[in-house]
């Protein structure tokens, strides 16, 4: 069966409210679903919408086998001195906090390329 979206929209536009209500009831019965309409500002509180996370923390879990290369990457990413970068590679922890997703993923890829284990939180 060919589907003509505009023809269907035009046909639905000619129906009365009672005919639309009957159509909705028939669809609910046929497919076993319910149609819920949210009326703004009404009685029950609406369920909160999950927001997409925009800020991430880059956390070093493990330096892995090639620790020297990981230290070099930590220094390049954070600007830390040699001793601080070495301590970070040994202890792990947050390298950068509250950064954009694409920047965090780039840092993670750089560190993983040299053998580190990294998480984004």
XYZ file of C-alpha atoms in Angstrom:
121
model
C 0.000 0.000 0.000
C 1.424 3.362 -1.006
C 1.722 5.954 1.747
C 0.955 9.558 0.852
C 1.722 11.665 3.886
C 0.239 14.916 2.594
C -2.987 13.197 1.482
C -3.379 11.678 4.942
C -2.754 15.051 6.619
C -5.292 16.690 4.332
C -7.862 13.985 5.054
C -7.357 14.264 8.824
C -7.770 18.027 8.517
C -11.326 17.545 7.243
C -12.462 15.436 10.215
C -14.529 16.822 13.065
C -13.407 16.585 16.685
C -15.821 13.698 17.277
C -14.485 11.821 14.251
C -10.889 12.360 15.435
C -11.778 11.114 18.923
C -13.360 8.005 17.391
C -10.254 7.467 15.225
C -7.971 7.745 18.271
C -10.105 5.251 20.209
C -9.959 2.833 17.287
C -6.150 3.150 17.056
C -5.765 2.592 20.803
C -7.906 -0.528 20.592
C -6.203 -1.866 17.434
C -2.630 -1.368 18.665
C -3.153 -1.697 22.413
C -1.662 1.711 23.229
C -2.790 4.887 24.929
C -2.368 8.455 23.808
C -1.402 10.840 26.587
C -1.535 14.568 26.117
C 0.371 16.799 28.524
C -1.407 20.007 29.369
C 1.060 22.657 30.559
C 0.621 24.074 34.070
C -2.067 21.553 35.063
C -2.506 19.246 38.044
C 0.187 16.579 38.210
C 3.818 17.547 37.819
C 5.413 16.472 34.573
C 8.234 13.944 34.696
C 11.625 15.634 34.545
C 13.360 15.454 31.198
C 16.833 13.927 31.365
C 19.317 16.537 30.244
C 22.287 15.565 28.138
C 25.510 15.996 30.026
C 27.625 18.817 28.607
C 30.597 18.901 30.993
C 32.918 15.973 31.552
C 35.862 15.098 33.785
C 38.831 13.255 32.270
C 39.957 10.737 34.900
C 43.170 8.716 34.631
C 42.513 5.204 35.953
C 45.886 3.637 35.124
C 49.063 4.672 33.331
C 49.546 1.192 31.907
C 52.866 -0.280 30.782
C 54.353 2.709 28.929
C 54.324 5.103 31.848
C 56.880 7.512 30.355
C 54.718 8.155 27.290
C 51.683 8.667 29.522
C 53.617 11.204 31.617
C 54.537 13.074 28.433
C 50.879 13.190 27.349
C 49.756 14.325 30.816
C 52.277 17.160 30.663
C 51.140 18.139 27.166
C 47.457 18.101 28.122
C 47.626 19.715 31.564
C 50.786 21.809 31.477
C 51.965 20.193 34.721
C 55.633 19.903 35.566
C 57.496 16.604 35.332
C 57.119 15.695 39.019
C 53.414 16.558 39.131
C 52.727 14.622 35.922
C 54.672 11.615 37.294
C 52.675 11.739 40.539
C 49.430 11.957 38.565
C 50.407 8.941 36.455
C 51.091 6.917 39.603
C 48.049 7.962 41.631
C 45.536 8.554 38.866
C 42.635 10.942 39.286
C 41.027 13.809 37.431
C 43.282 15.398 34.824
C 40.752 18.021 33.714
C 37.296 18.786 35.051
C 34.206 20.378 33.549
C 35.312 20.393 29.908
C 33.321 19.963 26.701
C 32.550 16.452 25.451
C 34.585 16.682 22.244
C 37.651 18.011 24.094
C 37.304 15.290 26.744
C 37.031 12.561 24.098
C 40.104 13.951 22.332
C 42.137 13.818 25.571
C 40.913 10.320 26.293
C 41.976 9.181 22.810
C 45.428 10.770 23.210
C 46.041 9.027 26.524
C 44.664 5.681 25.399
C 46.885 5.829 22.319
C 49.940 5.715 24.601
C 48.569 2.905 26.789
C 46.687 4.667 29.605
C 43.264 3.691 30.900
C 40.971 6.724 31.029
C 37.328 7.315 31.991
C 35.020 10.208 31.227
C 32.699 11.126 34.058
